[in-house]
Coordinates of C-alpha atoms in Angstrom, one line a residue:
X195 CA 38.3 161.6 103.7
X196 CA 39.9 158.1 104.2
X197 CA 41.3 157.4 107.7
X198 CA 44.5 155.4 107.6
X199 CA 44.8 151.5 108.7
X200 CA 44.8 151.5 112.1
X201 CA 47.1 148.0 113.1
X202 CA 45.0 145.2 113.7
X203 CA 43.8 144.2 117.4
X204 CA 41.2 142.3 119.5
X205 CA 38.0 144.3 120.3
X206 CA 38.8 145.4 123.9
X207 CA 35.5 146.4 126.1
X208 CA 35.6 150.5 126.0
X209 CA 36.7 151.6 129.3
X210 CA 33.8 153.0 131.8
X211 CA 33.9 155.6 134.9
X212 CA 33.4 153.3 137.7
X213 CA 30.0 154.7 140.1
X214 CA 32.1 153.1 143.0
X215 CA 35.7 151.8 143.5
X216 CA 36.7 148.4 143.1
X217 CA 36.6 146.7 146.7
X218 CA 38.9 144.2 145.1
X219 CA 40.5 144.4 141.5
X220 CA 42.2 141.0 142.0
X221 CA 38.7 139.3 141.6
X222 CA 37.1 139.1 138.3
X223 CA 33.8 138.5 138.2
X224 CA 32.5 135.7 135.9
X225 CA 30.0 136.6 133.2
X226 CA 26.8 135.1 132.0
X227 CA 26.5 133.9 135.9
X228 CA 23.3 135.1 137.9
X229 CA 24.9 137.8 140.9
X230 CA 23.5 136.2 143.7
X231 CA 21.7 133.7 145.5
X232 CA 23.6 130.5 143.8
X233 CA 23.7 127.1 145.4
X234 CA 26.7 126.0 146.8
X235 CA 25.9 122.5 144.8
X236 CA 25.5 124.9 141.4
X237 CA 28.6 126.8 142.3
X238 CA 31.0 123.6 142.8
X239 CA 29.5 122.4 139.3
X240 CA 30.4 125.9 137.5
X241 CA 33.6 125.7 139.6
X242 CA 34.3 121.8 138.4
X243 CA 34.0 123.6 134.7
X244 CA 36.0 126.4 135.2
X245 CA 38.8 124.2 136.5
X246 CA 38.6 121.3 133.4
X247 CA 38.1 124.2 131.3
X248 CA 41.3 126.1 132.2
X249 CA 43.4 122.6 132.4
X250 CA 42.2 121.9 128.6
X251 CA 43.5 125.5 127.1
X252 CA 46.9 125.1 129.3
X253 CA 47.2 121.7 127.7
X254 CA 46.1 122.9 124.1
X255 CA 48.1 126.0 123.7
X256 CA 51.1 124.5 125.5
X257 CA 51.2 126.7 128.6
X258 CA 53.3 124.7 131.8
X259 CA 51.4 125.0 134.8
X260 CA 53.7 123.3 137.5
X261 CA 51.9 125.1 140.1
X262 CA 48.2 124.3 139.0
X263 CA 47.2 127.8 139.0
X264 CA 44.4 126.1 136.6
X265 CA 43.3 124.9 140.0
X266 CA 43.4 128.0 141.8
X267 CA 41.5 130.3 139.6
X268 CA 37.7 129.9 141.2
X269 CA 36.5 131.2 144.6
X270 CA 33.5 132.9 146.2
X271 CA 34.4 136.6 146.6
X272 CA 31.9 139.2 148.3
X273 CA 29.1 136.8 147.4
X274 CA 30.1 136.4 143.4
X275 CA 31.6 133.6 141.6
X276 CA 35.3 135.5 140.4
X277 CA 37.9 134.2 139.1
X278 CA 41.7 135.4 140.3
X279 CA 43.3 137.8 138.6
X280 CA 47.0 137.4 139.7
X281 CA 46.8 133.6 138.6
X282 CA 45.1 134.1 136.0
X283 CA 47.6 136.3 135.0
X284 CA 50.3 134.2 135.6
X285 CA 48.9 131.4 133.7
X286 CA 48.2 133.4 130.0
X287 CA 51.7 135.3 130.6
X288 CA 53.1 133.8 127.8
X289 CA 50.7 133.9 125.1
X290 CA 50.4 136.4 122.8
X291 CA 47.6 138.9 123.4
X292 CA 45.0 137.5 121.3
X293 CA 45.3 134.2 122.8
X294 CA 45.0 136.0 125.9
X295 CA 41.9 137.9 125.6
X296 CA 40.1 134.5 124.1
X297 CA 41.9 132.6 127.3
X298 CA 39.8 135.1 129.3
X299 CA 36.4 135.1 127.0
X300 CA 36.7 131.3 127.3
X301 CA 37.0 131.3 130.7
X302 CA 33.7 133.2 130.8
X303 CA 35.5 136.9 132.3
X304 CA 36.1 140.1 130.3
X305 CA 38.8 141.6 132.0
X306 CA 41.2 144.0 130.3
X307 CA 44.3 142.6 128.9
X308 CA 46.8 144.7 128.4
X309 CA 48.2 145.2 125.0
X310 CA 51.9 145.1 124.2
X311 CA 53.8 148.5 123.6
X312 CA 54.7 147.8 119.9
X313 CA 51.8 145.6 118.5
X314 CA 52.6 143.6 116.1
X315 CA 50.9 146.0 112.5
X316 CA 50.6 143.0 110.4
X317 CA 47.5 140.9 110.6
X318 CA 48.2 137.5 112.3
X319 CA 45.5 135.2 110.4
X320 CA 48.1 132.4 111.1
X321 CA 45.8 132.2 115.1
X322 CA 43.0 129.9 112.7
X323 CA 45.8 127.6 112.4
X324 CA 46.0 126.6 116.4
X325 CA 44.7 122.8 117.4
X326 CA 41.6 124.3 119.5
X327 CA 40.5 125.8 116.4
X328 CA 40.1 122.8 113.7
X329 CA 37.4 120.9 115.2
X330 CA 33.7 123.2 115.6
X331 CA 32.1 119.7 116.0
X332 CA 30.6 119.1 119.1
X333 CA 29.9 115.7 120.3
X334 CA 27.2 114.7 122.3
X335 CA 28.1 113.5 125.7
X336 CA 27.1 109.8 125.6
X337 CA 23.9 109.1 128.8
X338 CA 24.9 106.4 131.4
X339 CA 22.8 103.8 132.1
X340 CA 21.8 102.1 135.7
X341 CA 19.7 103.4 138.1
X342 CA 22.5 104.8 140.6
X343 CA 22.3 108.3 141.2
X344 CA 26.0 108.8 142.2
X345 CA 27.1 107.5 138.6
X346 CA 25.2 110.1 137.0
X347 CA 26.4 112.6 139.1
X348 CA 30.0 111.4 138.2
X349 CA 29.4 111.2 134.9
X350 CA 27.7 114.8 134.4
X351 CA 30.9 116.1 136.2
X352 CA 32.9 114.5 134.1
X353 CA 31.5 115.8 131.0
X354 CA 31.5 119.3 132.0
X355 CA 35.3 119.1 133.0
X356 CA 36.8 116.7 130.2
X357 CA 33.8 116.9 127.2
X358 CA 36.0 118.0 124.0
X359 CA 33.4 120.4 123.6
X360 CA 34.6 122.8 126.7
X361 CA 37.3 124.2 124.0
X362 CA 34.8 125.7 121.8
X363 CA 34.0 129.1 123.5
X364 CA 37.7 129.5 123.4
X365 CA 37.7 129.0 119.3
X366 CA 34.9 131.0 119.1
X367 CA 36.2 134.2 120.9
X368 CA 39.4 133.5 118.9
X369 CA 38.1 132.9 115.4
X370 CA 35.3 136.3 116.3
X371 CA 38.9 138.1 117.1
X372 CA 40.4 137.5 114.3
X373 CA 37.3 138.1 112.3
X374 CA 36.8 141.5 113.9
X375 CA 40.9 142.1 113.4
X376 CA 40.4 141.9 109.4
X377 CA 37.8 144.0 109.5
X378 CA 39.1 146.6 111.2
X379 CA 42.3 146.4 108.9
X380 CA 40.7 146.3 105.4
X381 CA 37.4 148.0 105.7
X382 CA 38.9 150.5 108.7
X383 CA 36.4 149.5 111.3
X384 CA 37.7 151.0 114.5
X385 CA 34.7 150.3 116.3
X386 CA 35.0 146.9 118.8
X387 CA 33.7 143.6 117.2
X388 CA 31.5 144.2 114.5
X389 CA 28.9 142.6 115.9
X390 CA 26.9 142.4 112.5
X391 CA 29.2 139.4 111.0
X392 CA 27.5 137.5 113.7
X393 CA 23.9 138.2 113.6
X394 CA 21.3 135.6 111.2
X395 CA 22.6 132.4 112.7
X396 CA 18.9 131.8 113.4
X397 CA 18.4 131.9 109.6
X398 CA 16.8 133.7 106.8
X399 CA 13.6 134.2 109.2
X400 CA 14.9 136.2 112.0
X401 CA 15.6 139.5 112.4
X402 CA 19.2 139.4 112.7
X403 CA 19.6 137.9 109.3
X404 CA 18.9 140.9 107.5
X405 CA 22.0 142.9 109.1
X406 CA 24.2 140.4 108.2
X407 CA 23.1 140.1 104.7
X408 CA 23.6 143.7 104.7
X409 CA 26.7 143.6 106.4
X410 CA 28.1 140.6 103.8
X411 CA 27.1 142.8 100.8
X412 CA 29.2 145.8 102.0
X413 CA 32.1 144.3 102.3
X414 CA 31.7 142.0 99.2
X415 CA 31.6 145.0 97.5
X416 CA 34.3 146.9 99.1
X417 CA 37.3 143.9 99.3
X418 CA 38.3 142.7 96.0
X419 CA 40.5 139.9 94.7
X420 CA 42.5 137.6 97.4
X421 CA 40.9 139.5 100.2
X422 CA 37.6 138.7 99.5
X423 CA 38.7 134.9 99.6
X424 CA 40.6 135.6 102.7
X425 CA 37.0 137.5 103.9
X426 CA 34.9 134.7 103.0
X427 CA 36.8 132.3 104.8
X428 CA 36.7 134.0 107.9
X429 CA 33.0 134.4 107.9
X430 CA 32.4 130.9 107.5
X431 CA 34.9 129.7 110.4
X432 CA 33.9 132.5 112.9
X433 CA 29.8 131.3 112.0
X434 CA 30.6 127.8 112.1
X435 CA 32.4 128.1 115.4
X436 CA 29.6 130.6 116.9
X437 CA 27.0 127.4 116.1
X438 CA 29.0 125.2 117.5
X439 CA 29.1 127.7 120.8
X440 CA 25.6 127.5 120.7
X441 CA 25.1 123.7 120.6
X442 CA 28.0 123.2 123.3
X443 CA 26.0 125.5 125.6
X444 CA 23.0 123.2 124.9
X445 CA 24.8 120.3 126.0
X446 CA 26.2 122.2 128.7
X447 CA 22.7 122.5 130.1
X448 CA 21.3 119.5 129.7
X449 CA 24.1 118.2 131.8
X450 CA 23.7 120.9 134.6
X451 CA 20.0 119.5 134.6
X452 CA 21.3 115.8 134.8
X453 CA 23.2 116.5 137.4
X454 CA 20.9 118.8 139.9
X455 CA 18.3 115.4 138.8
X456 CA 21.3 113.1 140.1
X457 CA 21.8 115.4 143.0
X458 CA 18.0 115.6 144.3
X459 CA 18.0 111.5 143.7
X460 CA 20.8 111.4 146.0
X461 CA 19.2 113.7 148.7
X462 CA 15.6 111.8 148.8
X463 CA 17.8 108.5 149.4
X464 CA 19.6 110.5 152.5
X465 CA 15.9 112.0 153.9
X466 CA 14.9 108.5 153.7
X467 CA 18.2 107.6 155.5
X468 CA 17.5 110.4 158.2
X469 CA 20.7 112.0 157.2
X470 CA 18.8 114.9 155.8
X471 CA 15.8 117.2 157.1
X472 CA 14.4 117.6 153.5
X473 CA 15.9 116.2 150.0
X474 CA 16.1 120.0 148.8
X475 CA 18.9 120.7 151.2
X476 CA 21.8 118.5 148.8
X477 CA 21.7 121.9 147.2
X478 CA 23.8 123.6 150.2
X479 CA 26.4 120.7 150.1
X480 CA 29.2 120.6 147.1
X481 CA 30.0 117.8 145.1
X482 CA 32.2 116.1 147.0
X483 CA 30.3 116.6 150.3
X484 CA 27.1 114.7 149.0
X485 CA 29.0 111.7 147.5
X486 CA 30.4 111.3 150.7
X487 CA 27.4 111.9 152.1
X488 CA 26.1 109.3 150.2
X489 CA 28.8 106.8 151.0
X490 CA 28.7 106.7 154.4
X491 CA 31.9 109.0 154.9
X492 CA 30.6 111.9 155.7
X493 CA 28.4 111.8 159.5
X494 CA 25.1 113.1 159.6
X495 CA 25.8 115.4 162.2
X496 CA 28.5 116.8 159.9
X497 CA 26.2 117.0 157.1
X498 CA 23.3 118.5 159.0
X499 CA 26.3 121.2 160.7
X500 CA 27.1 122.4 157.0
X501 CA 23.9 122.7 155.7
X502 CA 22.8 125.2 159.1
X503 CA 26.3 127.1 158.8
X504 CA 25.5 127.6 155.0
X505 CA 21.9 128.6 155.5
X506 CA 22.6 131.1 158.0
X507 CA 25.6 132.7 155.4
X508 CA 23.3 132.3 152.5
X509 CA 20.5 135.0 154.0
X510 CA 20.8 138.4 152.5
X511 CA 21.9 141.6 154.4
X512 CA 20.7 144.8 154.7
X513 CA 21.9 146.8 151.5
X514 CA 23.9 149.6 151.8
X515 CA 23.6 152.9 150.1
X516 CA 25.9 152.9 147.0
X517 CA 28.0 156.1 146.5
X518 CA 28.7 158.2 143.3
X519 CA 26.9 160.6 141.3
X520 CA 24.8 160.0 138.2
X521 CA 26.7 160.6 134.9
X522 CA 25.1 161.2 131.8
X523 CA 27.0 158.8 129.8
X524 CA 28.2 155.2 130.8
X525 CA 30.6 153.1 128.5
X526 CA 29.6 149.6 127.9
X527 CA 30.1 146.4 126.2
X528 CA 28.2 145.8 123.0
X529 CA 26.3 142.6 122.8
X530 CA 23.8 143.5 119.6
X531 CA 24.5 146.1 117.0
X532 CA 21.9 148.5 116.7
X533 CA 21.0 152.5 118.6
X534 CA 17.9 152.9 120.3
X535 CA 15.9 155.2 122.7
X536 CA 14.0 154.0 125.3
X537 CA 12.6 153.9 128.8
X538 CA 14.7 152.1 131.5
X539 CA 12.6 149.7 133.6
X540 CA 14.3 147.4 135.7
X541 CA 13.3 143.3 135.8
X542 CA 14.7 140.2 137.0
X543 CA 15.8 137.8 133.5
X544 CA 12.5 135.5 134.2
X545 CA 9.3 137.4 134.1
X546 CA 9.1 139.7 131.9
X547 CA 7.5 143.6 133.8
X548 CA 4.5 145.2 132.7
X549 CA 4.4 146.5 129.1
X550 CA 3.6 149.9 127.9
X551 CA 1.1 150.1 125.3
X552 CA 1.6 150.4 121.3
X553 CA 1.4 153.8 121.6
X554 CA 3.5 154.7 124.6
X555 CA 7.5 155.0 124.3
X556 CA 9.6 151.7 124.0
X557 CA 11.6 150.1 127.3
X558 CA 14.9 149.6 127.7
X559 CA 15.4 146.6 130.1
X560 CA 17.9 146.8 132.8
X561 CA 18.7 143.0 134.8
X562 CA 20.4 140.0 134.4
X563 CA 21.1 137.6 131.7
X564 CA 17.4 135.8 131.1
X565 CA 17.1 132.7 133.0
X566 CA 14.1 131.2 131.6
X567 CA 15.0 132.9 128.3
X568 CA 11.6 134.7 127.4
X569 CA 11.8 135.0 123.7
X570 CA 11.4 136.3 121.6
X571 CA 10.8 140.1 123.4
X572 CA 7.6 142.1 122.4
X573 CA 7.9 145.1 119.7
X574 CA 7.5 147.4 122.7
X575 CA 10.7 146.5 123.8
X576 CA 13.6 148.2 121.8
X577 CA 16.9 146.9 123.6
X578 CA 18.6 145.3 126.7
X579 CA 21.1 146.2 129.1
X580 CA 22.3 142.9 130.9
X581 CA 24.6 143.3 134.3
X582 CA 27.9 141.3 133.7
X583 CA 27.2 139.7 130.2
X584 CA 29.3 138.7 127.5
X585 CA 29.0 139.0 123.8
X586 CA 29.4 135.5 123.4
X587 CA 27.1 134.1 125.6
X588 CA 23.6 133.2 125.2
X589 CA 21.7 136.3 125.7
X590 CA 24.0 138.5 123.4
X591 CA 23.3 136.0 120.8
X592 CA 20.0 135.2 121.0
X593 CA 19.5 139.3 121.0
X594 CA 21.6 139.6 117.8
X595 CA 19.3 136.9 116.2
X596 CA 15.9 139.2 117.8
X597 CA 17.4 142.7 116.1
X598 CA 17.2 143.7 119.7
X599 CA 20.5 146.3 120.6
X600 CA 22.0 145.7 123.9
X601 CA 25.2 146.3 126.1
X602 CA 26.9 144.8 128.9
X603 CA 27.4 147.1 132.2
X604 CA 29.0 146.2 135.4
X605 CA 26.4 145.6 138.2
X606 CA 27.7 148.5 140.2
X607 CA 26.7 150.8 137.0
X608 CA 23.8 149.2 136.6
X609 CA 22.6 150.1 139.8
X610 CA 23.4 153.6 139.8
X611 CA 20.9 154.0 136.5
X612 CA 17.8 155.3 137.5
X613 CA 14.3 153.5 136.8
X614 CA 12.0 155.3 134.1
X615 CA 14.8 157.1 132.7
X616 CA 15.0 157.8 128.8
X617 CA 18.1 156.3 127.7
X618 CA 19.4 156.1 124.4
X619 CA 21.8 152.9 123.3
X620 CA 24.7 153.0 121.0
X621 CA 25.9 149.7 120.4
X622 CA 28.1 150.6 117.7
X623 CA 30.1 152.8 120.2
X624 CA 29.6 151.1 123.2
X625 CA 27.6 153.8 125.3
X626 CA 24.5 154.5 127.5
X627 CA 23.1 158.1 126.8
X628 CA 20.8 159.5 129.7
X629 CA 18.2 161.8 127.7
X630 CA 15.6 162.3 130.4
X631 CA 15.7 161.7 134.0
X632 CA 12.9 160.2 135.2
X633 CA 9.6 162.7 134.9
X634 CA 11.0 164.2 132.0
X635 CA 13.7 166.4 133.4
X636 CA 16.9 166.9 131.5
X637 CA 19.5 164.6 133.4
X638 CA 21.4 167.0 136.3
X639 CA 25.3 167.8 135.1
X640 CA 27.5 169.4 138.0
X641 CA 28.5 173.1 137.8
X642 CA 31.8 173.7 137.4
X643 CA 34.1 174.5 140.2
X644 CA 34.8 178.2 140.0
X645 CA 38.2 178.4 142.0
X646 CA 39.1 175.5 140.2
X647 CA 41.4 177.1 136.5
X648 CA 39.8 175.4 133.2
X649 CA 43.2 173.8 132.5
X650 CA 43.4 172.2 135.7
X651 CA 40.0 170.6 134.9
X652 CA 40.4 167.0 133.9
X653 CA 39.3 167.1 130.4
X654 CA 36.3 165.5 129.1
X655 CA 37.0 162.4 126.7
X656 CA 35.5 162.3 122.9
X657 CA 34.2 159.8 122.0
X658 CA 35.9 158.4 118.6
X659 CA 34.6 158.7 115.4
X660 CA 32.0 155.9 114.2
X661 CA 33.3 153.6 111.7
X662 CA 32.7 154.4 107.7
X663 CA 30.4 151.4 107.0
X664 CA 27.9 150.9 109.3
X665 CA 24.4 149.2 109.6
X666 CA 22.8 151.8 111.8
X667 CA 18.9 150.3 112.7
X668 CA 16.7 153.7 114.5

């Protein structure tokens, strides 16, 4: 039986019962951006890119921002770097909702956008045609010379807030959107992104490559005539601009490198000054602060103040006990197409835990985005579940490229997942299945409230039908 067209739209993450309420739903939390323990010299730098990154889409897409909301977007909340939802908001209200959901991928957040009440039925493959999407080259940032340390600090800044490459994770979401928008109208994918199209950018060697080939061939097959132009072209921008994501994020790093190298030049010149205890400690002043610092503006007793008040702030507290029973299924964001079963064990994106043998069941990893990137992952492990991660970034990538499956879940799901769990992964419709508790007992479900009528009972969702081609890997 053939489903009808559904009208065309920008995957949307599946919605997810939140373990705990919101403390704040104004504050969205940034992606792809480790939870805690950030210096405040690393946070001013992501903050100095968030900024020239939102001034660059205003100025692209034609958005008037008389009251620099560009400007007022980053902050520090509950120990996160978030980004404000109200301006936010009132920045992208005037772009169509496609634009807005890449406006937000771009900005590195995945909030929900709200659709419109009548959407538009008719595909709009007219978005390719926007400025920020004709250009996937990205240049290399040119390397200053001299020996001064606050020139290279200015200069790494400079590139991370005005580089013409900060507008390619904006055509990248786009261009994936209106990739995953055809798809769903001529080949009635339903799903969210069909996270195949992107897999094999690593090549013909890797793992991913095979469920793109796979992917290419069914819909080769299935379109004929001037959509299978129309297909073609698609694939080729959406790939080109996913390289050129993935060479911008190079560039992007070695600059954050340049700059913490600047940075720690400029803090062994102020420990030889005797402005500074140790040279490590530039990394609790922001930008600004040290280049004063530097210049003489800034006293040292001011500078020594700051860098005790931040210390103190910085230590961790006591954790509290998080609230919210365990549910059996969890809604997530697919990163890496694929479903697969697993034992949850928890690690921290750098060292990778102790690994099961050959013959022992396959891990499911539960952290953060990889820091030091450890790939590619042993067989034994069969799929990742990163906190707070989107499916643009690196991680999601380099996963689609390793055949790994993974998802995306909010830290405050994450942590209400229990260790050495067996837990199956359905990144095709966006869910965590708990099989097995930890020990081997079946996971606990709550009785049902007897004095409570059946139609009073709020009911339990379905989860929707899985899409009629699919590249399903066991």
């Amino acid at each position: 039986m053939t489903l009808p067209p559904t009208p065309a739209r920008l995957p949307q993450a599946p919605a997810h019962p939140p373990a705990t309420p919101p403390a704040d739903p104004d504050w969205l939390v940034l992606h792809d951006v480790p939870g805690r323990g950030v210096s405040p010299l690393a946070l001013d730098l992501l903050r100095l890119e968030v900024e020239g990154r939102a001034r660059q889409l205003t100025a692209a897409l034609g958005v008037t921002d008389p009251e620099r909301w560009h400007a007022r977007l980053f902050a520090v909340h509950d120990g996160r770097a978030c980004l404000h939802g109200p301006h936010l908001r009132a920045i992208t209200a005037g772009l169509e909702h496609p634009v807005q959901v890449a406006f937000h991928a771009a900005l590195g957040v995945a909030a929900a956008v709200p659709e419109p009440a009548l959407p538009d039925p008719r595909l709009r493959l007219d978005l390719l045609r926007l400025p920020a999407l004709r250009a996937a080259a990205v240049p290399g940032a040119p390397t200053p010379h001299g020996p001064d340390a606050a020139a290279r600090l200015l200069h790494a800044c400079e590139v991370l807030t005005t580089h013409p490459g900060t507008m390619t994770p904006f055509a990248a979401a786009l261009s994936a959107g209106v990739l995953g928008a055809a798809l769903r109208h001529w080949l009635d994918q339903r799903e969210a992104l069909p996270l195949d199209w992107l897999c094999g950018l690593g090549g013909p060697d890797t793992p991913g490559h095979a469920l793109h080939a796979r992917a290419d061939r069914q819909a080769g097959t299935t379109l004929s005539g001037a959509r299978r132009g129309q297909y073609r072209s698609l694939v080729q921008d959406t790939r080109r601009h996913q390289q050129a994501l993935e060479d911008w994020e190079a560039l992007r790093e070695r600059t954050y490198r340049a700059a913490l190298r600047a940075a720690l030049r400029l803090g062994q010149a102020l420990t030889a000054r005797g402005t500074l205890a140790h040279a490590g400690d530039v990394r609790l002043l922001r930008v600004e602060e040290l280049l004063a610092a530097a210049d003489g503006r800034l006293p040292a007793l001011d500078v020594r103040t700051l860098i005790r008040l931040r210390r103190e702030a910085s230590r961790p507290k006591a954790a509290t006990a998080g609230g919210g029973g365990l549910a059996t299924r969890w809604h997530a964001t697919p990163l890496a197409p694929g479903v697969r079963d697993g034992r949850l064990q928890r690690w921290d994106g750098a060292v990778l835990p102790e690994l099961p043998g050959p013959d022992a069941p396959p891990l499911v990893l539960l952290g953060p985005a990889p820091t030091r990137r450890p790939w590619p992952f042993p067989e034994t492990v069969a799929g990742l579940l990163l906190t707070d991660c989107l499916p643009f970034g690196a991680s999601a990538r380099r996963a689609r490229e390793g055949g790994l499956a993974a998802l995306s879940l909010p830290a405050d799901l994450a942590a209400a997942l229990p260790d050495g769990a067996l837990v199956r992964l359905d990144a095709y419709r966006g869910t965590v299945t708990v099989l097995q508790e930890a020990g081997g007992q079946a996971p606990h479900r709550p009785a049902p409230d007897p004095e409570r009528p059946a139609s009073a009972r709020p009911p339990v969702p379905e989860m929707p039908p899985l899409p009629l081609l699919l590249n399903m890997e066991f």
